[in-house]
Short mmCIF file of C-alpha atoms and ligand atoms in Angstrom, two decimals:
data_model
loop_
_atom_site.label_atom_id
_atom_site.label_comp_id
_atom_site.label_asym_id
_atom_site.label_seq_id
_atom_site.Cartn_x
_atom_site.Cartn_y
_atom_site.Cartn_z
CA MET V 1 23.15 -181.19 -129.22
CA SER V 2 26.23 -182.69 -126.98
CA VAL V 3 25.76 -181.82 -123.34
CA SER V 4 28.80 -180.16 -121.65
CA SER V 5 30.60 -182.25 -119.37
CA ILE V 6 30.86 -179.24 -116.38
CA LYS V 7 28.80 -176.38 -116.51
CA LEU V 8 28.56 -173.68 -114.07
CA SER V 9 25.80 -171.26 -113.91
CA ASP V 10 25.97 -167.92 -111.83
CA LEU V 11 28.22 -169.93 -109.47
CA THR V 12 28.32 -168.16 -106.15
CA LYS V 13 29.89 -168.53 -102.34
CA SER V 14 29.86 -166.01 -99.69
CA TYR V 15 31.48 -167.01 -96.50
CA GLY V 16 29.80 -164.20 -94.31
CA LYS V 17 29.95 -161.21 -96.02
CA GLN V 18 32.75 -161.87 -97.88
CA GLU V 19 31.91 -163.12 -101.23
CA ALA V 20 34.69 -165.51 -102.00
CA VAL V 21 33.35 -166.51 -105.72
CA HIS V 22 31.41 -164.38 -107.92
CA SER V 23 28.81 -165.45 -110.20
CA LEU V 24 30.72 -167.97 -112.16
CA ASN V 25 29.73 -169.23 -115.46
CA LEU V 26 31.86 -171.56 -117.63
CA GLU V 27 31.26 -174.61 -119.78
CA VAL V 28 33.90 -177.71 -120.06
CA LYS V 29 33.51 -179.82 -122.79
CA LYS V 30 34.19 -183.42 -122.61
CA GLY V 31 37.77 -184.64 -123.14
CA GLU V 32 38.85 -181.28 -122.52
CA LEU V 33 41.79 -180.40 -120.03
CA PHE V 34 41.02 -177.25 -118.01
CA GLY V 35 43.44 -175.16 -116.05
CA PHE V 36 42.02 -172.93 -113.45
CA LEU V 37 44.57 -170.70 -112.77
CA GLY V 38 44.94 -168.21 -109.88
CA PRO V 39 46.81 -166.56 -107.20
CA ASN V 40 46.45 -167.68 -103.54
CA GLY V 41 43.09 -166.98 -102.05
CA ALA V 42 41.36 -166.07 -105.78
CA GLY V 43 38.36 -168.79 -105.07
CA LYS V 44 39.73 -172.00 -106.77
CA THR V 45 39.35 -174.44 -103.94
CA THR V 46 35.95 -172.73 -103.20
CA THR V 47 34.71 -173.42 -106.75
CA ILE V 48 36.40 -176.96 -106.83
CA LYS V 49 34.45 -177.98 -103.28
CA MET V 50 31.00 -176.45 -104.90
CA MET V 51 31.69 -178.06 -108.02
CA THR V 52 32.09 -181.76 -106.43
CA GLY V 53 29.16 -181.25 -104.09
CA LEU V 54 31.15 -180.45 -100.94
CA LEU V 55 30.31 -176.96 -100.29
CA GLU V 56 26.71 -175.50 -100.81
CA PRO V 57 26.74 -172.52 -103.29
CA THR V 58 25.05 -169.31 -102.11
CA ASN V 59 23.61 -169.15 -105.36
CA GLY V 60 24.12 -170.62 -109.05
CA SER V 61 24.37 -174.25 -109.92
CA VAL V 62 26.77 -176.92 -110.91
CA GLU V 63 26.02 -179.53 -113.73
CA ILE V 64 27.85 -182.44 -114.24
CA GLY V 65 26.99 -184.27 -117.72
CA GLY V 66 23.71 -182.33 -117.44
CA VAL V 67 22.93 -183.50 -113.77
CA ASN V 68 22.64 -181.04 -110.92
CA ILE V 69 24.89 -181.75 -108.08
CA TRP V 70 22.86 -180.72 -105.54
CA ARG V 71 19.62 -181.85 -106.72
CA LYS V 72 20.87 -185.48 -107.84
CA PRO V 73 24.05 -185.80 -106.02
CA ILE V 74 24.06 -189.74 -105.83
CA LYS V 75 23.69 -189.59 -109.76
CA ALA V 76 26.18 -186.74 -110.53
CA LYS V 77 28.86 -187.98 -107.65
CA LYS V 78 29.27 -191.60 -109.74
CA MET V 79 30.73 -189.49 -112.35
CA ILE V 80 33.27 -187.64 -110.65
CA ALA V 81 36.40 -187.85 -108.74
CA TYR V 82 38.07 -185.53 -106.89
CA VAL V 83 41.56 -185.06 -105.55
CA PRO V 84 41.78 -182.37 -102.96
CA ASP V 85 44.82 -180.29 -102.19
CA GLN V 86 45.39 -181.92 -99.05
CA PRO V 87 44.08 -185.38 -99.40
CA ASN V 88 42.07 -186.75 -96.22
CA LEU V 89 43.57 -190.52 -96.35
CA TYR V 90 42.90 -193.44 -94.23
CA PRO V 91 46.32 -193.55 -92.19
CA LYS V 92 45.67 -196.86 -90.65
CA LEU V 93 44.95 -198.50 -94.29
CA THR V 94 47.79 -199.76 -96.51
CA GLY V 95 48.03 -198.18 -100.04
CA TRP V 96 46.19 -201.54 -101.70
CA ASP V 97 43.68 -201.81 -99.05
CA TYR V 98 42.71 -198.02 -99.70
CA LEU V 99 42.28 -198.77 -103.23
CA GLN V 100 40.33 -202.20 -102.78
CA PHE V 101 38.21 -199.62 -100.39
CA ILE V 102 37.60 -196.79 -102.97
CA ALA V 103 36.81 -199.87 -105.33
CA SER V 104 34.31 -201.50 -102.99
CA VAL V 105 32.30 -198.07 -102.52
CA PHE V 106 32.04 -197.95 -106.36
CA ARG V 107 31.31 -201.36 -106.82
CA ILE V 108 34.07 -202.27 -109.10
CA PRO V 109 34.41 -206.15 -109.75
CA LYS V 110 36.89 -207.90 -108.09
CA ASP V 111 39.31 -208.96 -111.20
CA GLY V 112 38.73 -205.52 -112.89
CA PHE V 113 39.87 -203.80 -109.55
CA GLN V 114 43.03 -205.71 -109.23
CA ALA V 115 44.24 -205.29 -112.90
CA LYS V 116 43.57 -201.41 -112.60
CA ALA V 117 45.01 -200.90 -109.21
CA LYS V 118 48.35 -202.69 -110.18
CA GLU V 119 48.67 -200.46 -113.42
CA LEU V 120 48.11 -197.24 -111.25
CA LEU V 121 50.41 -198.32 -108.60
CA ASP V 122 52.92 -199.20 -110.92
CA ILE V 123 52.53 -195.90 -113.28
CA PHE V 124 53.36 -193.85 -109.75
CA GLY V 125 56.05 -196.33 -108.33
CA LEU V 126 54.26 -197.17 -105.48
CA THR V 127 54.08 -201.19 -106.28
CA ASP V 128 57.09 -202.02 -103.63
CA ARG V 129 55.06 -199.80 -101.08
CA ALA V 130 51.47 -200.95 -101.52
CA ASP V 131 51.37 -203.11 -98.59
CA GLU V 132 52.82 -200.37 -96.19
CA LEU V 133 50.23 -198.50 -94.05
CA ILE V 134 49.58 -195.09 -95.23
CA GLU V 135 50.88 -193.20 -92.21
CA SER V 136 54.28 -194.31 -93.46
CA TYR V 137 53.89 -192.72 -96.90
CA SER V 138 55.29 -189.57 -97.39
CA HIS V 139 53.85 -186.21 -98.48
CA GLY V 140 54.32 -186.83 -102.40
CA MET V 141 53.53 -190.70 -101.88
CA LYS V 142 50.18 -189.50 -100.09
CA GLN V 143 49.41 -187.41 -102.82
CA LYS V 144 50.05 -190.23 -105.65
CA ILE V 145 48.04 -192.75 -103.92
CA ALA V 146 45.20 -190.53 -103.56
CA ILE V 147 45.37 -190.03 -107.08
CA CYS V 148 45.46 -193.77 -108.00
CA GLY V 149 41.95 -193.82 -105.65
CA ALA V 150 40.45 -191.43 -107.49
CA LEU V 151 41.27 -193.03 -111.05
CA ILE V 152 40.31 -196.53 -109.74
CA HIS V 153 36.64 -196.19 -110.68
CA ASN V 154 37.38 -194.48 -113.97
CA PRO V 155 35.39 -191.39 -113.54
CA ASP V 156 34.22 -189.42 -116.59
CA VAL V 157 34.93 -186.13 -114.90
CA LEU V 158 38.25 -185.79 -112.48
CA PHE V 159 38.92 -182.42 -110.36
CA LEU V 160 42.54 -181.97 -109.21
CA ASP V 161 43.37 -179.25 -106.65
CA GLU V 162 46.83 -178.23 -106.99
CA PRO V 163 47.67 -181.74 -108.10
CA THR V 164 51.57 -181.20 -108.51
CA VAL V 165 52.45 -179.27 -105.32
CA GLY V 166 54.81 -181.70 -103.08
CA LEU V 167 55.48 -183.98 -106.47
CA ASP V 168 59.17 -184.18 -107.05
CA PRO V 169 59.91 -183.33 -110.88
CA LYS V 170 59.64 -186.89 -112.10
CA SER V 171 56.53 -187.59 -110.42
CA ALA V 172 54.87 -184.25 -111.96
CA ARG V 173 56.18 -185.10 -115.22
CA THR V 174 54.42 -188.53 -114.86
CA LEU V 175 51.43 -186.77 -113.50
CA LYS V 176 51.23 -184.48 -116.72
CA ASN V 177 51.59 -187.32 -119.06
CA LEU V 178 49.05 -189.25 -117.46
CA LEU V 179 46.24 -186.74 -117.54
CA ARG V 180 47.06 -185.87 -121.06
CA LYS V 181 46.63 -189.58 -121.78
CA LEU V 182 43.21 -189.63 -119.91
CA CYS V 183 41.82 -186.65 -121.95
CA ASP V 184 43.09 -188.23 -124.92
CA ASN V 185 40.96 -190.83 -123.92
CA GLY V 186 37.76 -188.81 -123.24
CA MET V 187 37.95 -188.15 -119.48
CA THR V 188 37.31 -184.48 -118.71
CA LEU V 189 39.88 -182.74 -116.44
CA PHE V 190 39.67 -179.69 -114.48
CA VAL V 191 42.83 -178.67 -112.94
CA SER V 192 43.52 -175.92 -110.42
CA THR V 193 46.90 -174.72 -110.16
CA HIS V 194 49.18 -171.37 -109.26
CA ILE V 195 51.85 -173.09 -111.29
CA LEU V 196 51.80 -171.23 -114.36
CA GLU V 197 54.06 -174.13 -116.72
CA ILE V 198 51.70 -176.61 -115.73
CA ALA V 199 48.51 -174.67 -117.35
CA GLU V 200 50.77 -173.67 -119.91
CA GLN V 201 52.06 -177.15 -121.03
CA MET V 202 49.36 -179.41 -121.02
CA CYS V 203 45.71 -177.76 -120.47
CA ASP V 204 43.64 -177.20 -123.69
CA ARG V 205 41.82 -174.12 -122.25
CA VAL V 206 42.77 -171.85 -119.32
CA GLY V 207 40.51 -169.72 -117.04
CA ILE V 208 42.16 -167.15 -114.94
CA ILE V 209 40.45 -166.45 -111.59
CA LEU V 210 41.15 -163.35 -109.46
CA ASP V 211 38.98 -162.47 -106.45
CA GLY V 212 36.33 -164.84 -107.26
CA ASN V 213 35.99 -163.60 -111.13
CA ILE V 214 37.34 -165.12 -114.27
CA ILE V 215 38.87 -162.58 -115.80
CA ALA V 216 40.21 -164.27 -118.82
CA LEU V 217 39.42 -167.65 -120.75
CA GLY V 218 40.53 -169.33 -123.67
CA THR V 219 43.46 -171.24 -125.39
CA MET V 220 47.24 -170.09 -124.65
CA ASP V 221 46.79 -168.73 -128.32
CA GLU V 222 43.45 -167.12 -127.69
CA LEU V 223 44.85 -165.29 -124.51
CA ARG V 224 48.17 -164.29 -126.06
CA LYS V 225 46.33 -162.51 -128.88
CA ASP V 226 43.98 -160.89 -126.17
CA GLU V 227 47.05 -159.49 -124.60
CA GLY V 228 48.27 -158.46 -128.29
CA LYS V 229 51.79 -160.22 -128.02
CA THR V 230 52.07 -163.50 -129.61
CA GLU V 231 55.56 -164.50 -127.94
CA GLN V 232 54.31 -163.72 -124.43
CA SER V 233 54.23 -166.39 -121.84
CA LEU V 234 51.48 -167.45 -119.45
CA GLU V 235 53.54 -165.89 -116.76
CA ASP V 236 53.47 -162.44 -118.66
CA ILE V 237 49.86 -162.47 -119.07
CA PHE V 238 49.13 -163.94 -115.51
CA LEU V 239 50.96 -161.33 -114.06
CA GLU V 240 49.68 -158.77 -116.12
CA LEU V 241 46.09 -159.56 -115.55
CA THR V 242 46.40 -160.31 -111.69
CA GLY V 243 48.69 -157.56 -111.23
CA GLY V 244 52.48 -157.86 -110.15
CA GLU V 245 53.29 -157.17 -106.69
CA ASP V 246 54.53 -153.76 -108.05
CA GLU V 247 51.17 -152.90 -109.70
CA GLN V 248 49.31 -154.31 -106.69
CA ALA V 249 51.28 -151.68 -104.19
CA LEU V 250 50.83 -148.82 -106.77
CA ILE V 251 47.22 -149.48 -106.94
CA SER V 252 46.89 -149.72 -102.97
CA GLU V 253 48.86 -146.24 -102.68
CA MET V 254 46.65 -144.75 -105.27
CA SER V 255 43.38 -145.82 -103.88
CA LYS V 256 44.54 -144.49 -100.33
CA ALA V 257 45.62 -141.16 -102.20
CA ASP V 258 41.95 -141.29 -103.61
CA GLN V 259 40.37 -141.79 -100.23
CA GLY V 260 42.43 -138.73 -98.78
CA ASP V 261 41.06 -136.62 -101.64
CA LYS V 262 37.57 -137.33 -100.89
CA THR V 263 37.80 -136.78 -96.88
N1 ATP F 301 35.80 -171.72 -94.75
C1 ATP F 301 35.93 -170.47 -95.33
N2 ATP F 301 35.73 -169.36 -94.18
C2 ATP F 301 35.77 -167.93 -94.62
N3 ATP F 301 36.56 -167.79 -95.69
C3 ATP F 301 37.18 -168.83 -96.33
C4 ATP F 301 37.10 -170.09 -96.05
N4 ATP F 301 37.30 -170.83 -97.11
C5 ATP F 301 38.05 -169.79 -98.22
N5 ATP F 301 37.73 -168.53 -97.68
C6 ATP F 301 38.16 -167.23 -98.32
O1 ATP F 301 37.79 -167.59 -99.61
C7 ATP F 301 38.82 -166.96 -100.49
C8 ATP F 301 39.33 -168.04 -101.18
O2 ATP F 301 39.60 -169.04 -100.94
P1 ATP F 301 39.91 -170.29 -101.98
O3 ATP F 301 40.62 -171.26 -100.87
O4 ATP F 301 39.03 -170.78 -102.43
O5 ATP F 301 41.50 -169.74 -102.80
P2 ATP F 301 42.46 -170.02 -103.50
O6 ATP F 301 42.42 -169.71 -104.85
O7 ATP F 301 41.97 -172.07 -103.49
O8 ATP F 301 43.75 -170.22 -102.71
P3 ATP F 301 45.11 -171.01 -102.78
O9 ATP F 301 46.02 -171.05 -104.08
O10 ATP F 301 45.96 -170.24 -101.50
O11 ATP F 301 44.74 -172.65 -102.50
C9 ATP F 301 40.01 -166.29 -99.41
O12 ATP F 301 39.73 -165.13 -99.15
C10 ATP F 301 39.72 -167.16 -98.19
O13 ATP F 301 40.21 -166.21 -97.21
MG1 MG F 302 43.50 -173.40 -102.69
#
């Protein structure tokens, strides 16, 4: 039986009394491009930080290729790469030196590194800027060099938190095409986004998270079927499931009225 690339079991995180992520159970297969979709504050970043070993779960576990990331962090972390929503880069390194630094951490041989770094810089149009300090890069360029850094050691599983925020349309398209290609070559991708088109256009499967709970999970076709309307866009499904602004206001009014009835 093949081992899931990512397995979450009862994964839970509380910040003080507030539960940000509630008992998530999820499996992502090798080579799958999984979209993790949810509105602001739903728990996407919290979940990804627990999956990448940066934030300790309050309860439950995360396995990467069958390895528990909290019990065997070194073994598990060798298999993954993570691009946070706000990448923390070294401003006084050049783009090239940054990639070289990451490669040395992962003990990638020099000749292998150079070819790979050139290829990645070329894909993102950064070749001409590779010798400049990262502090001189624009926001989008910083994001792109962070993605190059994540890919330099060819991870089995790549986590991206809101990867297209800050990218211009051409760069976003380049990234989408690249992610698709990486998956087709066997890499597992877990991509959080609140941008519906991204999930709709490129993901094999989508999970919708709201208030720390996965409220819908499946392929686009499955989600449409659940909602009973075959031509529905993900936006319609998303808004129906998460409640549009009008619905939210109505619910809040109704619950206030309800409380009033009881007092
Ligand atoms: N360090 C923290 N301390 C306390 N509460 C936190 C902390 N980090 C996140 N939260 C809370 O946990 C909940 C989930 O936040 P999280 O950042 O995971 O959401 P998100 O889905 O990534 O949102 P966004 O789309 O805005 O990035 C929110 O209510 C947030 O206020
Ligand atoms: Mg977030």
